[in-house]
mmCIF file of C-alpha atoms in Angstrom:
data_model
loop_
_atom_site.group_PDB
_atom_site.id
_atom_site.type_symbol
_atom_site.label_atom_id
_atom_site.label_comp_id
_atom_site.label_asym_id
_atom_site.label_seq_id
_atom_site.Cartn_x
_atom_site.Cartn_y
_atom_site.Cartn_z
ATOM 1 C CA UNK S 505 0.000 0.000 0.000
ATOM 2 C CA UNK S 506 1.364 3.739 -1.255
ATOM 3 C CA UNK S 507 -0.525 6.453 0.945
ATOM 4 C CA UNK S 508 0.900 9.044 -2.136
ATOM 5 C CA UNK S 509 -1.117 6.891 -4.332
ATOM 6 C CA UNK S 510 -4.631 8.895 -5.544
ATOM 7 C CA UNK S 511 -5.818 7.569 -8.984
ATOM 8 C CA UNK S 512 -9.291 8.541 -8.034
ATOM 9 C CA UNK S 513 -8.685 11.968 -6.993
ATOM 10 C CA UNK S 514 -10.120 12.258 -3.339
ATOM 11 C CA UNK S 515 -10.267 15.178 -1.243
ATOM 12 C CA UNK S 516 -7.475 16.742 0.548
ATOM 13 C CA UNK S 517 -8.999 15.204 3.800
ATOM 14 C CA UNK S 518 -9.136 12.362 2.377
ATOM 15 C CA UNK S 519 -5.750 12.384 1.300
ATOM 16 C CA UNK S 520 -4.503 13.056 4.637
ATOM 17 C CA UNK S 521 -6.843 10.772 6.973
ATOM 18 C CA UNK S 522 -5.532 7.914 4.380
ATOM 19 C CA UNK S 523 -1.469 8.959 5.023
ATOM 20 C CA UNK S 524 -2.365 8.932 8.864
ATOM 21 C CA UNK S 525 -3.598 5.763 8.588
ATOM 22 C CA UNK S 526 -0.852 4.042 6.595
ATOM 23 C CA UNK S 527 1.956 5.438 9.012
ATOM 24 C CA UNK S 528 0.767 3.279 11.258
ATOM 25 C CA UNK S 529 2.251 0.617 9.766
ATOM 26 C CA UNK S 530 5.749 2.089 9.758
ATOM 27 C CA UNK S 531 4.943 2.480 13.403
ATOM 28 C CA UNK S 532 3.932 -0.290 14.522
ATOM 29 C CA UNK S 533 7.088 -1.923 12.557
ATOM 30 C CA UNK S 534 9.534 -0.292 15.458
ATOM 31 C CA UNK S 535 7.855 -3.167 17.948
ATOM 32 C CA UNK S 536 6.520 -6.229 15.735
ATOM 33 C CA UNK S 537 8.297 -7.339 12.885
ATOM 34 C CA UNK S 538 7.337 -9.126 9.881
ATOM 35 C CA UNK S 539 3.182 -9.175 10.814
ATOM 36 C CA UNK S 540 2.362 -6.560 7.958
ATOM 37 C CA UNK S 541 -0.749 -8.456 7.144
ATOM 38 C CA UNK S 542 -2.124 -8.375 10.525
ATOM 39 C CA UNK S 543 -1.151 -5.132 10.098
ATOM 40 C CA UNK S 544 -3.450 -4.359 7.977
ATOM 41 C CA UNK S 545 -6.302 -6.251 8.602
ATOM 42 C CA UNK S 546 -6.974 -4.356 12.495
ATOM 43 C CA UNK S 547 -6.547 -1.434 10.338
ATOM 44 C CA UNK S 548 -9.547 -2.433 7.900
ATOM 45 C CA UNK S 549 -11.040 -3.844 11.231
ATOM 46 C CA UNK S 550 -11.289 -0.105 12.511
ATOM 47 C CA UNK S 551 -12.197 1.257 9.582
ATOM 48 C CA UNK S 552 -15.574 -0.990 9.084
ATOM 49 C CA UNK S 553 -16.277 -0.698 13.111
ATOM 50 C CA UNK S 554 -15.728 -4.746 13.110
ATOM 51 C CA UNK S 555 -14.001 -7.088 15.235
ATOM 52 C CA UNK S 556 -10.697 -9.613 14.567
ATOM 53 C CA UNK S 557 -9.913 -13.081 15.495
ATOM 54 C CA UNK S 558 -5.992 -13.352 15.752
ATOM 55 C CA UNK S 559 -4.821 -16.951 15.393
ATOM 56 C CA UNK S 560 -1.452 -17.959 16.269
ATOM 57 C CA UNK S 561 1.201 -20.278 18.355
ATOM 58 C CA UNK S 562 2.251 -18.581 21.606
ATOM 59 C CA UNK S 563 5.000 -16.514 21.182
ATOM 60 C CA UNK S 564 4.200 -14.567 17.822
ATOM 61 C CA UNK S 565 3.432 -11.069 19.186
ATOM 62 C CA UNK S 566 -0.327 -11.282 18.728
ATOM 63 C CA UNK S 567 -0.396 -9.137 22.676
ATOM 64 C CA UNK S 568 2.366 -6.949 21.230
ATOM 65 C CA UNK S 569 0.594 -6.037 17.852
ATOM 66 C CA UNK S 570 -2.358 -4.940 19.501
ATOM 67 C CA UNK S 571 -0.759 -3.117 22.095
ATOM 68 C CA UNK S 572 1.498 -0.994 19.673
ATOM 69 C CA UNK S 573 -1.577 -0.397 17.203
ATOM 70 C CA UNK S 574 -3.565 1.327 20.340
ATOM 71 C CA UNK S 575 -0.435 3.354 20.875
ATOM 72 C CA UNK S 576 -0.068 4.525 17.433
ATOM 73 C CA UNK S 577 -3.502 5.460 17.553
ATOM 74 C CA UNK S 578 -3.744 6.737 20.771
ATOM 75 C CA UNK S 579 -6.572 5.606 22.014
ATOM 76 C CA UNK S 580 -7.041 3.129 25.011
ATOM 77 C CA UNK S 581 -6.717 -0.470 25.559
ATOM 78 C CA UNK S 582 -6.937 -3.185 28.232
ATOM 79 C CA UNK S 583 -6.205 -6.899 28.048
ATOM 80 C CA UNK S 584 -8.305 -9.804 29.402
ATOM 81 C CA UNK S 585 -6.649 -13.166 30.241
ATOM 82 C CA UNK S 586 -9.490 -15.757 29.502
ATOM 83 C CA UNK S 587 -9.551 -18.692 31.739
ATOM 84 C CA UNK S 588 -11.699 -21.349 32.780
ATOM 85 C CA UNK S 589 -12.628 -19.794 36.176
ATOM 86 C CA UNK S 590 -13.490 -15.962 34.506
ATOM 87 C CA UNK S 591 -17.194 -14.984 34.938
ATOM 88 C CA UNK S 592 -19.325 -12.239 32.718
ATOM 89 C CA UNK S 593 -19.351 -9.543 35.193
ATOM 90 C CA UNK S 594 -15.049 -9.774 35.148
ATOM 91 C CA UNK S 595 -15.427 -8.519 31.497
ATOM 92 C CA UNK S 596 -18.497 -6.114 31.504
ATOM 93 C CA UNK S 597 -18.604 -4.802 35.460
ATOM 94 C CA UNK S 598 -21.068 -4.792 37.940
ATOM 95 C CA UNK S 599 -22.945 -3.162 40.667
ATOM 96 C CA UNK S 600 -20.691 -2.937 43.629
ATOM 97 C CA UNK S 601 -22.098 -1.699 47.346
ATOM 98 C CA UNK S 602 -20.936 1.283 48.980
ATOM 99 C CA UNK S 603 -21.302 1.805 52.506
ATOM 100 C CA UNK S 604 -20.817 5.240 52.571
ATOM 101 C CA UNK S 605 -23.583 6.248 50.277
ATOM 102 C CA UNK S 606 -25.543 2.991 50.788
ATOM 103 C CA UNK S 607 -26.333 2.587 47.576
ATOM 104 C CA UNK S 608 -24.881 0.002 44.581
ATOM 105 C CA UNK S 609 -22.290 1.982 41.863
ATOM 106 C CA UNK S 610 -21.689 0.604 38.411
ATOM 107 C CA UNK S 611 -18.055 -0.460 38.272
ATOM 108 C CA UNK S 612 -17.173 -0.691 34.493
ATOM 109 C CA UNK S 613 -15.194 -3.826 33.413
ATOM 110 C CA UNK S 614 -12.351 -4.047 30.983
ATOM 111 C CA UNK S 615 -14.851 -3.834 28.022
ATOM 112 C CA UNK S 616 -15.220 -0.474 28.586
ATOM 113 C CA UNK S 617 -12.076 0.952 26.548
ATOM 114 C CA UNK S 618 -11.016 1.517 22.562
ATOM 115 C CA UNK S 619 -9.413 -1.959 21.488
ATOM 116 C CA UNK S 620 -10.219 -4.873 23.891
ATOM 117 C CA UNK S 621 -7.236 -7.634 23.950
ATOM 118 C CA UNK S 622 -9.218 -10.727 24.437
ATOM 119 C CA UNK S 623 -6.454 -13.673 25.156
ATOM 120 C CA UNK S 624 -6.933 -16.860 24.237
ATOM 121 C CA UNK S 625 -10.531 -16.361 24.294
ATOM 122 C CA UNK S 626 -11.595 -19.909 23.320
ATOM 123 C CA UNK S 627 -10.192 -21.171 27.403
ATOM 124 C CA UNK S 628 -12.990 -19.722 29.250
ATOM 125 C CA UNK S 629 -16.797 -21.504 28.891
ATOM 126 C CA UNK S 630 -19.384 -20.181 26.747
ATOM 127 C CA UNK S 631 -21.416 -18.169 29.445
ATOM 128 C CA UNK S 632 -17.858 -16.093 29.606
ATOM 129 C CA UNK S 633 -17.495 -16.066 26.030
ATOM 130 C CA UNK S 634 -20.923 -14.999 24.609
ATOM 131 C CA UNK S 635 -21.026 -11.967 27.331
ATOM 132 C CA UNK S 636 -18.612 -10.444 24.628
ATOM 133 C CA UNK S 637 -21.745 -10.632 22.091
ATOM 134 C CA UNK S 638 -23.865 -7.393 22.982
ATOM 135 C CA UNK S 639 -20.620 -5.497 23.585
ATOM 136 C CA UNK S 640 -19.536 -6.792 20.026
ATOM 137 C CA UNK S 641 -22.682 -6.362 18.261
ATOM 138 C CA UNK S 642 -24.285 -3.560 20.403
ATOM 139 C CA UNK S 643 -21.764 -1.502 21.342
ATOM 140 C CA UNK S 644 -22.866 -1.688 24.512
ATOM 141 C CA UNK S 645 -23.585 -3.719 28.220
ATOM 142 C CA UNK S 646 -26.315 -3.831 29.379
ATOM 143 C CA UNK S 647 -26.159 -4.499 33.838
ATOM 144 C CA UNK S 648 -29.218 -4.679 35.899
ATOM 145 C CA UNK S 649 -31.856 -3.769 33.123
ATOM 146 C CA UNK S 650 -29.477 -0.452 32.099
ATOM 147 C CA UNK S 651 -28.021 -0.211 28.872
ATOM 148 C CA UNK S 652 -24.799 1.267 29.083
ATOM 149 C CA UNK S 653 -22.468 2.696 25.524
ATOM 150 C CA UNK S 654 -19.538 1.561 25.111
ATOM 151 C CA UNK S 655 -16.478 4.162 24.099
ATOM 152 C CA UNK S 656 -15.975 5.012 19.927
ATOM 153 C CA UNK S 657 -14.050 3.716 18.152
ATOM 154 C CA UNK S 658 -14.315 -0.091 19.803
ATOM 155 C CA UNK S 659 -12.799 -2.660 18.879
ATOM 156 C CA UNK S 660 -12.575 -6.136 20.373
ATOM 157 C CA UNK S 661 -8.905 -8.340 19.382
ATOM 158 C CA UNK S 662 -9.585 -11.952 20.523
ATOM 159 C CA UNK S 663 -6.612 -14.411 20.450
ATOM 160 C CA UNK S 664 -6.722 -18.011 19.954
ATOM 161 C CA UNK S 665 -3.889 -21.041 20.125
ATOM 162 C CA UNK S 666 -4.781 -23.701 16.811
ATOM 163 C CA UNK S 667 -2.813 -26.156 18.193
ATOM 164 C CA UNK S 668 -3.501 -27.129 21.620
ATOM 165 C CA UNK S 669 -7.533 -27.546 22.290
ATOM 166 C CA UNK S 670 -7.056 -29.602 25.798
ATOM 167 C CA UNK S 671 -9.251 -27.737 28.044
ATOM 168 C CA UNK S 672 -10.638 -25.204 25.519
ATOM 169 C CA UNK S 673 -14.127 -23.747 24.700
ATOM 170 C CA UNK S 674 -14.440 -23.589 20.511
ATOM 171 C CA UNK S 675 -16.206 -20.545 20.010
ATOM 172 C CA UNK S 676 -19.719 -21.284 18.381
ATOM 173 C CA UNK S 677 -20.771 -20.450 14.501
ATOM 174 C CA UNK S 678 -22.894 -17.990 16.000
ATOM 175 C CA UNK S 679 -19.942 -15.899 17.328
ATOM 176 C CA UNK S 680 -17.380 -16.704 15.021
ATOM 177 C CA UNK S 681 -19.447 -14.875 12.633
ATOM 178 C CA UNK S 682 -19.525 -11.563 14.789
ATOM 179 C CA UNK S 683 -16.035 -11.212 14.176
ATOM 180 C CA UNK S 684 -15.228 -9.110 10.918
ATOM 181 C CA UNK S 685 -11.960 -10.788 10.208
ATOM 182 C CA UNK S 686 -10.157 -14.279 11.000
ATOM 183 C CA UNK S 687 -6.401 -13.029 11.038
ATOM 184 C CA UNK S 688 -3.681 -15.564 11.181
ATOM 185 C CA UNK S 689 -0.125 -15.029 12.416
ATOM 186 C CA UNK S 690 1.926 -17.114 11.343
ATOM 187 C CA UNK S 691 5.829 -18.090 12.632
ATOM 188 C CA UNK S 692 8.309 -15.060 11.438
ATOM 189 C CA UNK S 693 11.044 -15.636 8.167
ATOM 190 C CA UNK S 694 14.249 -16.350 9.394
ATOM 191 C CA UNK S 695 15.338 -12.791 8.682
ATOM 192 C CA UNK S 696 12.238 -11.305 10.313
ATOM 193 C CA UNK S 697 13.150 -13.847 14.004
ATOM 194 C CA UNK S 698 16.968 -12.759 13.435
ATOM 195 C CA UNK S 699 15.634 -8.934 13.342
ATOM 196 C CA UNK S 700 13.719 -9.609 16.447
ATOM 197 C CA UNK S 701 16.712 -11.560 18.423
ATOM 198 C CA UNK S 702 18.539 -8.710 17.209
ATOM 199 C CA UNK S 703 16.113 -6.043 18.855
ATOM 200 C CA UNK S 704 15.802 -8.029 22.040
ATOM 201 C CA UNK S 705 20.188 -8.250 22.570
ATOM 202 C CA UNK S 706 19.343 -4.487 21.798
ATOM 203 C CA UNK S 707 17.799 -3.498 24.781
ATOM 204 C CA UNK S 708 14.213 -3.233 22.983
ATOM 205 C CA UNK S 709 11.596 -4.088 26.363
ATOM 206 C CA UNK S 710 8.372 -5.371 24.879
ATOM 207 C CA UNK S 711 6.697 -3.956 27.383
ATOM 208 C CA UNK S 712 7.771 0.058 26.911
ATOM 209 C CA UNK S 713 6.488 0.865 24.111
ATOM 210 C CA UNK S 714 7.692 4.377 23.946
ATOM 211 C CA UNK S 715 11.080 3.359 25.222
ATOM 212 C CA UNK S 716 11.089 1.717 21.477
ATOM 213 C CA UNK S 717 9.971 4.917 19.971
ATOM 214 C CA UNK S 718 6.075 4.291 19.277
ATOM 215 C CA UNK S 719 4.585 7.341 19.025
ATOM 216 C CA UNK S 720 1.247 8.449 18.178
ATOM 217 C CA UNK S 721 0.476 9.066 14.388
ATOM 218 C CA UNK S 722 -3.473 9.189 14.092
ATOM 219 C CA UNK S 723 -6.657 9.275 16.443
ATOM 220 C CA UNK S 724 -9.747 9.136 16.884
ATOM 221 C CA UNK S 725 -10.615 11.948 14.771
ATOM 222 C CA UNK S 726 -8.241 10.777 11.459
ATOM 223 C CA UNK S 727 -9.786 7.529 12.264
ATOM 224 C CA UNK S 728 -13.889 9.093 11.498
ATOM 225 C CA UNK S 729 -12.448 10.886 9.046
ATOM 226 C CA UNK S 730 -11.679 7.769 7.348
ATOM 227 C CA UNK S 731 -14.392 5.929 8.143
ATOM 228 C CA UNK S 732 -16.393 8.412 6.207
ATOM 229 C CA UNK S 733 -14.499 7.740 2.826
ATOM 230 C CA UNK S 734 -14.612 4.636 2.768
ATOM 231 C CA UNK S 735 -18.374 5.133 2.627
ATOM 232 C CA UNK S 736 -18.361 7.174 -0.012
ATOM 233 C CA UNK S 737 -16.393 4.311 -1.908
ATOM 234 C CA UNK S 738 -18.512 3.316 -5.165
ATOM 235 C CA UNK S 739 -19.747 -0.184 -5.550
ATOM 236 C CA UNK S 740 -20.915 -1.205 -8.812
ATOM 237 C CA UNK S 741 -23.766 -3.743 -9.462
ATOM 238 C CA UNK S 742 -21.239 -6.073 -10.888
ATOM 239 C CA UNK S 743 -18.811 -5.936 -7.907
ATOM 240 C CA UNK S 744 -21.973 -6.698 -5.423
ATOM 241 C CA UNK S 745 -23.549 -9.477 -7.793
ATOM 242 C CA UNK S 746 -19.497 -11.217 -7.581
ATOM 243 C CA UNK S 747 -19.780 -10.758 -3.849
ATOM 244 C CA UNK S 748 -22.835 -12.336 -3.693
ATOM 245 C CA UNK S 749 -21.848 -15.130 -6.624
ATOM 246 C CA UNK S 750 -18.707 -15.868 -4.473
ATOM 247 C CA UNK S 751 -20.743 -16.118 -0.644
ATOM 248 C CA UNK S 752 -23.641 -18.160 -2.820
ATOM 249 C CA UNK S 753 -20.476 -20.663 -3.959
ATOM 250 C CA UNK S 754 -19.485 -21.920 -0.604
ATOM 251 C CA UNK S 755 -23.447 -22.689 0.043
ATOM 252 C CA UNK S 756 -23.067 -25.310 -3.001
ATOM 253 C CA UNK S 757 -19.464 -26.437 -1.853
ATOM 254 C CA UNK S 758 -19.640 -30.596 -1.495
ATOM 255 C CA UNK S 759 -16.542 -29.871 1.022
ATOM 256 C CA UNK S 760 -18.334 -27.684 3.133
ATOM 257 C CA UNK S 761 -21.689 -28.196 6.009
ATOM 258 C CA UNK S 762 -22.180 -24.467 6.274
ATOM 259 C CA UNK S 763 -21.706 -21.685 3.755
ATOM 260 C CA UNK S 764 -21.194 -17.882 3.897
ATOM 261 C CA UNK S 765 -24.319 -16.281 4.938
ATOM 262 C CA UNK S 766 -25.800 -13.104 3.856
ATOM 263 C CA UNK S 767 -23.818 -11.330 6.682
ATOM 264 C CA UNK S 768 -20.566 -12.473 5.439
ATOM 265 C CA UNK S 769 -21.627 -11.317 2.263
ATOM 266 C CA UNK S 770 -22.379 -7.889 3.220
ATOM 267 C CA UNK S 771 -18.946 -8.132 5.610
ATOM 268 C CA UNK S 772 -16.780 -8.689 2.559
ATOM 269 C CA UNK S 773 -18.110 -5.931 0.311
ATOM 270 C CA UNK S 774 -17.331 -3.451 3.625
ATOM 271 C CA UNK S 775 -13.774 -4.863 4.173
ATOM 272 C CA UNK S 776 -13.217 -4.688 -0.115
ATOM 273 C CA UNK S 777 -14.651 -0.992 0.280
ATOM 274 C CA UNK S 778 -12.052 -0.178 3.033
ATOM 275 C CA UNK S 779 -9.303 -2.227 1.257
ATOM 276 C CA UNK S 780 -10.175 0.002 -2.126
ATOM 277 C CA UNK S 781 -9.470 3.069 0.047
ATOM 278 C CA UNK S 782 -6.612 2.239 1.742
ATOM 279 C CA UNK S 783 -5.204 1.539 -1.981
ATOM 280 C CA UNK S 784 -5.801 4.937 -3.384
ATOM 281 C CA UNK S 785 -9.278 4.299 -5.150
ATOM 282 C CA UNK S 786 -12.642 5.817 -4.561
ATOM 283 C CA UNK S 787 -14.129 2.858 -6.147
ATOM 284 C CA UNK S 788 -13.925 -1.099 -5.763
ATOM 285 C CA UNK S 789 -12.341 -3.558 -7.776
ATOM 286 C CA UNK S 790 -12.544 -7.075 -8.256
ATOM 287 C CA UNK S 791 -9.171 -7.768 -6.803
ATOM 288 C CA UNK S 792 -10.362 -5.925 -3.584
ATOM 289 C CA UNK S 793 -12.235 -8.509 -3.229
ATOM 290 C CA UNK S 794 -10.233 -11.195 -3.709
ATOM 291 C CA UNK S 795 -7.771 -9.542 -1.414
ATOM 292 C CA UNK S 796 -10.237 -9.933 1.356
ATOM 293 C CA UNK S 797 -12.070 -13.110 0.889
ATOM 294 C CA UNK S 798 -9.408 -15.259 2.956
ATOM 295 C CA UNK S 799 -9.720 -13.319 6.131
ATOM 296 C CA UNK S 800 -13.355 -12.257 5.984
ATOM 297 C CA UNK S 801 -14.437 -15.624 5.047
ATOM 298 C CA UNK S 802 -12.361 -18.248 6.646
ATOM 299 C CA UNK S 803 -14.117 -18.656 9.934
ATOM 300 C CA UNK S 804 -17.700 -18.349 8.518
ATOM 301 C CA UNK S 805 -17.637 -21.509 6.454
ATOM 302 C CA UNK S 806 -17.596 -25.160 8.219
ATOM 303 C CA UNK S 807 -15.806 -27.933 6.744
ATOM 304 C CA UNK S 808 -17.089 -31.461 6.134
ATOM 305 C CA UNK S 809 -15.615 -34.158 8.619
ATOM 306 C CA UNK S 810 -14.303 -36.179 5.209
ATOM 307 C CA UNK S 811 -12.800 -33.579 3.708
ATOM 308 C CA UNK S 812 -10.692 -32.459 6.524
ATOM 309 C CA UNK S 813 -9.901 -35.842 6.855
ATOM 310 C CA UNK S 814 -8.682 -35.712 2.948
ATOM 311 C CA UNK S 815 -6.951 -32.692 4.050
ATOM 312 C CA UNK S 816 -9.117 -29.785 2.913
ATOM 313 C CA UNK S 817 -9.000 -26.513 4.555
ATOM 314 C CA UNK S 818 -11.322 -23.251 5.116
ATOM 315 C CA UNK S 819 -8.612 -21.603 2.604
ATOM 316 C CA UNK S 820 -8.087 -24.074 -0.165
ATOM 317 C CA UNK S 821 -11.863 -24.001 -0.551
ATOM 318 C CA UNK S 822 -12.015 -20.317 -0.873
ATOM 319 C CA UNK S 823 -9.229 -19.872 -2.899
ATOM 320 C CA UNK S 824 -11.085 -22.987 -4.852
ATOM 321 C CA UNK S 825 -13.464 -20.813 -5.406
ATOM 322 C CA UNK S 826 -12.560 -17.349 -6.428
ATOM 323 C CA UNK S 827 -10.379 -19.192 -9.018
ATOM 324 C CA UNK S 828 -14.333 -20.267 -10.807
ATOM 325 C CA UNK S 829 -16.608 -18.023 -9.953
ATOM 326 C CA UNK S 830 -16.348 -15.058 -13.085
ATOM 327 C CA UNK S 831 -14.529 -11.893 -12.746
ATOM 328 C CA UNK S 832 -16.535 -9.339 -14.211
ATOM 329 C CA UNK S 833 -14.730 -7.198 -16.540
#
């Protein structure tokens, strides 16, 4: 991505909400190395007002990314550790008694901030994990009959191991599907892990960010900014009728139980919107789409118990697909 790029000819706003955005990546770069998808995707995340699934093997700075993309931004962020033993009022608050007044106070939980780090949310039970869904889809809690709004922007991170499931909690179709994006991060290059050691025998602490020179580059205010060109982004009636021809696909897949519903559908012409934007355009194209179909659709499809057997995965069917359904011209 080129933040000089401007084929379409946006406005100077525009312009510069877009360049705000895209030096967050060279930010973000002085603590996590190698992760420029990820990158990318919370930033189309934030843009759409969605939510991201981060899957990866411990060690791969999925805490670290989400911590230096809050500082870049500047806006706030807590962390939840998810265990077995959490309960729903740990994450959204509760009332709380006090004896001076004699009368119950809302305490807010961790919820109530700008990015949410959810860690290894599939280890606590589903009560735990589904008190995540109003926040997610409601932007807001609701406690003792009281709705209550949760801070803008919002966005709720949620980390998950694929390897070890031994006392885990797989999140249900139902919530998978609230999350915009299914990001994986995968194992670094060996360049990228030597550039890390190299940080680390450096001096570079992890855990002070601007010790490593993160600085703010955007906030909330670039962020709207952007928000509101990317929905000014033209679709044409071709683009939305391959959208639809693509979601429609996975519904007729023999290798697949469950298909893309309509809600995936309309979550993969939003992401290809902001993914248009972010490259310079004021219009989508069909390699927007393409560009986003791995991570918007992954985690919405559900695979057939022989054809993981044979091997099959959420991706090879996807890419299966986009490689027959037509491109319109």
């Amino acid at each position: 991505m080129d933040p000089t790029t401007d084929n379409a000819g946006p406005t100077g706003d525009s312009r510069s909400s877009r360049a705000s955005l895209e030096a967050l990546r060279a930010e973000i770069s002085k603590a996590v190395v190698g992760q420029d998808p990820a990158v990318t995707g919370l930033v189309v995340a934030l843009l759409c007002r969605g939510h991201v699934l981060l899957e990866g093997v411990p060690g791969v700075a999925k805490t670290l990314l989400v911590r230096a993309l809050a500082a870049s931004l500047e806006l706030d962020t807590k962390r939840v550790q998810f265990t077995p033993d959490l309960m729903p009022s740990d994450i959204t608050g509760s009332l709380v008694y006090d004896a001076r007044t004699t009368e119950f106070s809302f305490q807010p939980g961790p919820v109530f901030t700008n990015l949410l780090l959810a860690d290894e949310i599939n280890r606590t039970p589903p009560k735990t994990q589904s008190s995540l869904l109003e926040a997610m889809e409601e932007r807001q809690v609701t406690v003792d009959g009281t709705p209550r709004p949760l801070p803008e922007p919002f966005l709720v991170a949620a980390t998950q191991n694929p390897v070890e499931y031994e006392g885990t909690y797989p999140l249900p179709e139902a919530q998978l599907d609230r999350f915009l994006l299914k990001l994986t991060v995968p194992l670094p290059s060996r360049q990228d892990e030597i550039d890390v050691l190299t940080r680390h025998a450096e001096g570079f602490n992890p855990r002070d960010l601007r010790a490593a020179g993160v600085r703010p580059v955007a906030g909330p205010a670039e962020l709207e900014a952007a928000r509101t060109a990317v929905a000014k982004t033209t679709v044409s009636p071709e683009i939305t009728a391959y959208v639809v021809d693509i979601c429609r696909a996975t519904r007729e897949s023999p290798s697949l139980t469950l298909g893309v519903s309509p809600r995936g559908a309309t979550a993969l012409l939003s992401t290809a919107r902001a993914w248009a934007w972010l490259t310079g355009r004021d219009y989508v194209i069909p390699d927007d789409v393409k560009a986003l179909a791995l991570p918007t659709l992954r985690h919405r499809i559900q695979l057939r118990p022989e054809a993981e057997m044979e091997g099959v995965t959420a991706d090879s069917v996807i890419n299966a697909i986009l490689a027959q359904v037509p491109v319109p011209r």
